[in-house]
Amino acid sequence: MKVLVWKDTKKNMESLVKNLPRKYAVDFSPRDQSIKEAYISVDGKTFTFRAVIDSIAPYDETEQNVLKKKSSPKTVFEITTLEKIDPIPLIEFKASGKYLKEMKTWNIAERSLTEMKEKEAYADTVPKDINEIVEDAKKLGFSLPLTVAYDVLKYKKSLDKKEYTHLLKRLHEDIVKKEIDPHEAVGIIAAQSIGEPGTQMTMRTFHFAGVREMNVTLGLPRLIEIVDARRIPSTPSMTIYLKKEYSKSDETVMSVVKELENTSLIDVADVITNVAEMYLTIRPNANRMKERIVAFNDILDATEKVKGITVIRDEKDQEIVVKPQQESFKKLYQVQEQLKILTIKGIPGIKRAIARIEPSTKEWVIYTQGSNLKDVLELDEVDGNRTYTNDIIEIATVLGIEAGRNAIFMESQRTLQEQGLEVDQRHLMLMADMMTFGGGVRAVGRQGISGRKSSVLARAAFEITTKHLLRAGLIGEVDPLSGVAENIIVGQPITLGTGAVNLVYKGLKNTK
Amino acid sequence: MGKFNVLQHDLVPEHHLVPVGEEDKVLKELDISKDLLPKISRNDPTVKALEDIHGKLDNGRIIKIIRKSPTVGYSIYYRVISGEVFK
């Protein structure tokens, strides 16, 4: 259902609420006169009022109306009810195909809500014959991994019942043999297993990864980046898939690419400061504008949105003269800096976007330099469910910690595989699990996992010994000596393997 | 809220809320106390999405996560909603 949305002042709303129904003269005239409902925003971020409009009529000077603004009233709304509602974010409304981000004057919008649904259970999608094999294994007293069950299925047909049971029994034996024993030091094994191949990785920072003009950090630097949980990777990049209905149309892909690429003012124009006269000149460069497909009016529109400046258009020379409203050198400098990074179009953060046909599926895929997952997911043509970025922290904040864990696992595995190194997946999974244990992505080193161990001695044994010991002494920390490092320090058996078990002699049972 | 349902993204595994009545059963099965479970921030997008479905969730509620795993097919993991945000 179409609704009218606009921004208004708190004072106007309060005076309207008191005397209803009321005629309200506004400074805009919607083309669609049949609209009955309106949402009004006071702060420009959320809608806090809902109004029911009985009729829309042209403005008549002779009538007594409440005016929205003193200047240029155009239409009169007859408002029958106006109620305060719980704040609704602007983003829940869509105007002409785009989600509302800011509320300037008025708009005709439609409320669009995505239905929040839990994911369909993966267990239900497992084929029946696979489930049968898992059930058979359960009868023999062990749980068979699904991936192994898929392999068993291949041979099941050519085996008779006896052989089949025998196969499952052999699998059971194999699985038991490979199980990790209680109190095995899995962490240290994982650290060794990732660390050793790490010594064979190339130190070269850059590698051209297939896509033209696009480079992605690979090898050891990338692995360090993942493990250190850097806020921003050195080469953030996204892989954007389009929805099935758009993914084969060349025109849509090109329009999405143009929509994505961020162009700031400095990319298409020069900003020249005139200190003596206290003004700035924006001189667009025709060549660069052509390259980025930016019109002169786009620049003008973007400049006019900046607050605190007066924009004078110089028609003859195709220049824009900008004067700060406050005359001071500080302000002049501030405006200059502000204009340089002014976004003319595109999504902030995305520097380049390149579309390429994926050879295997014949569909268009967009690769970008720079990453902004949150904004890209909001685009209509984009298939958000498949869209991926290599910025792990961004994934963890936008999609949640579990997605972050998957990203750590996938990224580290891909980095190692690209170098031709094979590390068991379980080690990487353990690392990813440890890094996301606390609900946020933590680095492995002194700032993260190792620095947050509960034992003072273990922390002191790792790095910055004096700092930890001094602090512990000051606040009187107690070390229960339950870990490995602290027990080595004090010279006790470590709590691993057989050392983790305490033997207690109960004595003979008293039999009279 | 609105726009994009994070629960449907390929990278996000299944998130299910464990009913209060079944929490003890889960903890007993794992032989663990609640504060030793891995945490999930209450500002986590997936928790927000679950709140849209189930209503407000308090700290200490357990979320059952069913992950697709390349080694065992699928595996079950639990996280407890925590107010402390860890960075």
Coordinates of N, CA and C in Angstrom, one line a residue, chain A residues 90-190:
Chain A
L90 N 13.5 4.6 9.0 CA 13.2 5.0 7.6 C 13.4 3.8 6.6
I91 N 14.4 3.0 6.9 CA 14.8 2.0 6.0 C 13.8 0.9 5.7
E92 N 12.7 0.9 6.6 CA 11.6 -0.1 6.3 C 10.7 0.4 5.1
F93 N 11.0 1.6 4.7 CA 10.1 2.1 3.6 C 10.9 2.2 2.3
K94 N 10.2 2.0 1.2 CA 10.8 2.0 -0.1 C 10.2 3.0 -1.0
A95 N 11.0 3.9 -1.6 CA 10.4 4.9 -2.5 C 11.0 4.7 -3.8
S96 N 10.2 4.6 -4.8 CA 10.6 4.3 -6.2 C 11.8 3.3 -6.3
G97 N 11.6 2.2 -5.7 CA 12.5 1.1 -5.8 C 13.7 1.1 -4.9
K98 N 13.9 2.2 -4.1 CA 15.1 2.3 -3.2 C 14.6 2.5 -1.8
Y99 N 15.4 1.9 -0.9 CA 15.1 2.1 0.5 C 15.4 3.5 0.9
L100 N 14.5 4.0 1.8 CA 14.7 5.4 2.2 C 15.9 5.5 3.1
K101 N 16.8 6.5 2.9 CA 17.9 6.6 3.8 C 17.9 7.9 4.5
E102 N 17.4 8.9 3.9 CA 17.3 10.2 4.5 C 16.0 10.8 4.2
M103 N 15.5 11.7 5.0 CA 14.2 12.3 4.8 C 14.4 13.8 4.6
K104 N 14.2 14.2 3.4 CA 14.4 15.6 3.2 C 13.1 16.4 3.2
T105 N 12.3 16.1 2.1 CA 11.0 16.9 2.1 C 9.9 15.9 2.2
W106 N 9.4 15.3 1.1 CA 8.3 14.4 1.1 C 8.6 13.3 0.0
N107 N 7.8 12.2 0.2 CA 8.0 11.1 -0.8 C 6.7 10.3 -0.7
I108 N 6.5 9.6 -1.8 CA 5.5 8.5 -1.8 C 6.2 7.2 -1.6
A109 N 5.9 6.5 -0.6 CA 6.7 5.3 -0.3 C 5.8 4.1 -0.1
E110 N 6.4 3.0 0.0 CA 5.7 1.8 0.2 C 6.4 1.0 1.3
R111 N 5.7 0.5 2.3 CA 6.4 -0.2 3.4 C 6.7 -1.6 2.9
S112 N 8.0 -2.0 3.0 CA 8.4 -3.3 2.5 C 9.1 -4.0 3.7
L113 N 8.6 -5.1 4.0 CA 9.2 -5.9 5.1 C 9.6 -7.2 4.6
T114 N 10.8 -7.6 4.9 CA 11.3 -9.0 4.6 C 10.8 -9.9 5.7
E115 N 10.2 -11.0 5.3 CA 9.8 -11.9 6.3 C 11.0 -12.6 6.9
M116 N 11.0 -12.5 8.2 CA 12.1 -13.1 8.9 C 11.8 -14.6 9.1
K117 N 12.6 -15.4 8.5 CA 12.3 -16.8 8.6 C 13.6 -17.5 8.9
E118 N 13.5 -18.6 9.7 CA 14.7 -19.3 10.0 C 15.0 -20.2 8.8
K119 N 16.3 -20.5 8.7 CA 16.7 -21.3 7.5 C 16.1 -22.7 7.6
E120 N 15.9 -23.2 6.4 CA 15.3 -24.6 6.4 C 16.3 -25.6 6.9
A121 N 15.9 -26.5 7.7 CA 16.8 -27.4 8.4 C 17.6 -28.2 7.4
Y122 N 18.9 -28.1 7.6 CA 19.8 -28.8 6.6 C 19.6 -30.3 6.8
A123 N 19.3 -30.8 8.0 CA 19.2 -32.2 8.2 C 18.0 -32.8 7.3
D124 N 17.0 -32.0 7.0 CA 15.9 -32.4 6.2 C 16.3 -32.6 4.8
T125 N 17.3 -32.0 4.3 CA 17.7 -32.0 2.9 C 18.6 -33.2 2.6
V126 N 19.0 -33.9 3.7 CA 19.8 -35.1 3.5 C 19.0 -36.2 2.8
P127 N 19.5 -36.8 1.7 CA 18.7 -37.9 1.0 C 18.4 -39.1 2.0
K128 N 17.3 -39.8 1.6 CA 16.9 -40.8 2.4 C 17.9 -42.0 2.6
D129 N 18.5 -42.4 1.4 CA 19.4 -43.5 1.5 C 20.6 -43.2 2.3
I130 N 21.0 -41.9 2.4 CA 22.2 -41.6 3.2 C 21.8 -41.7 4.7
N131 N 20.6 -41.3 5.0 CA 20.1 -41.4 6.4 C 20.0 -42.9 6.8
E132 N 19.6 -43.7 5.8 CA 19.6 -45.2 6.1 C 20.9 -45.7 6.6
I133 N 22.0 -45.3 5.9 CA 23.3 -45.8 6.2 C 23.7 -45.3 7.6
V134 N 23.4 -44.0 7.9 CA 23.7 -43.5 9.2 C 23.0 -44.2 10.3
E135 N 21.7 -44.6 10.0 CA 20.9 -45.3 10.9 C 21.5 -46.7 11.2
D136 N 21.9 -47.4 10.1 CA 22.6 -48.7 10.2 C 23.8 -48.6 11.1
A137 N 24.6 -47.5 10.9 CA 25.8 -47.4 11.7 C 25.4 -47.2 13.2
K138 N 24.3 -46.4 13.4 CA 23.9 -46.2 14.8 C 23.5 -47.5 15.5
K139 N 22.9 -48.4 14.7 CA 22.6 -49.7 15.3 C 23.8 -50.5 15.8
L140 N 24.9 -50.3 15.0 CA 26.2 -50.9 15.4 C 26.9 -50.1 16.5
G141 N 26.3 -49.0 16.9 CA 26.9 -48.3 18.1 C 27.8 -47.2 17.8
F142 N 27.8 -46.6 16.6 CA 28.6 -45.4 16.4 C 28.0 -44.5 15.4
S143 N 28.4 -43.2 15.5 CA 27.8 -42.3 14.5 C 28.7 -42.0 13.4
L144 N 28.2 -42.3 12.2 CA 29.0 -42.2 11.0 C 28.9 -40.8 10.4
P145 N 30.0 -40.1 10.1 CA 29.9 -38.8 9.5 C 29.2 -38.8 8.2
L146 N 28.4 -37.8 7.9 CA 27.6 -37.8 6.6 C 28.5 -37.9 5.4
T147 N 29.7 -37.2 5.5 CA 30.5 -37.2 4.3 C 31.0 -38.6 4.0
V148 N 31.2 -39.4 5.0 CA 31.6 -40.8 4.8 C 30.5 -41.6 4.3
A149 N 29.3 -41.3 4.8 CA 28.1 -42.0 4.4 C 27.9 -41.9 2.8
Y150 N 28.2 -40.7 2.3 CA 28.1 -40.5 0.9 C 29.0 -41.5 0.1
D151 N 30.2 -41.7 0.7 CA 31.2 -42.6 0.0 C 30.6 -44.0 0.1
V152 N 30.1 -44.4 1.3 CA 29.6 -45.8 1.5 C 28.5 -46.1 0.4
L153 N 27.6 -45.0 0.2 CA 26.5 -45.2 -0.8 C 27.0 -45.7 -2.1
K154 N 28.1 -45.2 -2.6 CA 28.7 -45.6 -3.9 C 28.9 -47.1 -4.0
Y155 N 29.3 -47.7 -2.8 CA 29.7 -49.1 -2.9 C 28.5 -50.1 -2.4
K156 N 27.5 -49.4 -1.8 CA 26.5 -50.2 -1.1 C 25.8 -51.2 -2.1
K157 N 25.6 -50.8 -3.4 CA 24.9 -51.6 -4.3 C 25.6 -52.9 -4.6
S158 N 26.9 -52.8 -4.7 CA 27.7 -54.0 -5.2 C 28.0 -54.9 -4.0
L159 N 27.5 -54.6 -2.8 CA 27.8 -55.5 -1.6 C 26.6 -56.2 -1.2
D160 N 26.8 -57.4 -0.7 CA 25.6 -58.1 -0.1 C 25.5 -57.7 1.4
K161 N 24.5 -58.2 2.1 CA 24.2 -57.7 3.4 C 25.4 -57.9 4.4
K162 N 26.0 -59.1 4.2 CA 27.1 -59.4 5.2 C 28.3 -58.5 5.0
E163 N 28.6 -58.4 3.7 CA 29.8 -57.5 3.3 C 29.5 -56.1 3.8
Y164 N 28.3 -55.6 3.6 CA 27.9 -54.3 4.0 C 28.1 -54.0 5.5
T165 N 27.6 -55.0 6.3 CA 27.8 -54.9 7.7 C 29.3 -54.9 8.1
H166 N 30.0 -55.7 7.4 CA 31.5 -55.8 7.6 C 32.2 -54.5 7.3
L167 N 31.7 -53.8 6.2 CA 32.3 -52.5 5.9 C 32.1 -51.5 7.0
L168 N 30.8 -51.5 7.5 CA 30.5 -50.6 8.5 C 31.3 -50.8 9.8
K169 N 31.5 -52.1 10.1 CA 32.3 -52.5 11.3 C 33.7 -52.0 11.1
R170 N 34.3 -52.1 9.9 CA 35.7 -51.7 9.6 C 35.8 -50.2 9.8
L171 N 34.7 -49.5 9.3 CA 34.7 -48.0 9.4 C 34.7 -47.6 10.9
H172 N 33.9 -48.4 11.6 CA 33.8 -48.1 13.1 C 35.2 -48.1 13.7
E173 N 35.9 -49.2 13.4 CA 37.3 -49.4 13.9 C 38.2 -48.2 13.5
D174 N 38.0 -47.9 12.3 CA 38.9 -46.8 11.7 C 38.6 -45.4 12.4
I175 N 37.3 -45.2 12.6 CA 36.9 -43.9 13.3 C 37.4 -43.9 14.7
V176 N 37.3 -45.0 15.4 CA 37.7 -45.1 16.8 C 39.2 -44.8 16.9
K177 N 39.9 -45.4 15.9 CA 41.4 -45.3 15.9 C 41.8 -43.8 15.7
K178 N 41.0 -43.1 14.9 CA 41.4 -41.7 14.6 C 40.8 -40.7 15.5
E179 N 40.0 -41.2 16.5 CA 39.4 -40.2 17.4 C 40.5 -39.6 18.3
I180 N 40.2 -38.4 18.7 CA 41.2 -37.7 19.6 C 40.9 -38.2 21.0
D181 N 42.0 -38.6 21.7 CA 41.9 -39.1 23.0 C 41.5 -37.9 24.0
P182 N 40.9 -38.3 25.1 CA 40.6 -37.2 26.1 C 41.9 -36.6 26.6
H183 N 41.9 -35.3 26.8 CA 43.1 -34.6 27.2 C 44.2 -34.5 26.3
E184 N 43.9 -34.8 25.0 CA 45.0 -34.6 24.0 C 45.1 -33.1 23.7
A185 N 46.3 -32.6 23.5 CA 46.6 -31.2 23.3 C 46.3 -30.8 21.9
V186 N 45.0 -30.6 21.6 CA 44.6 -30.4 20.2 C 45.1 -29.0 19.7
G187 N 45.2 -28.1 20.6 CA 45.6 -26.7 20.2 C 47.0 -26.6 19.7
I188 N 47.9 -27.3 20.5 CA 49.3 -27.2 20.1 C 49.5 -28.0 18.8
I189 N 48.7 -29.0 18.6 CA 48.9 -29.8 17.3 C 48.4 -28.9 16.1
A190 N 47.3 -28.2 16.4 CA 46.8 -27.3 15.3 C 47.8 -26.2 15.0

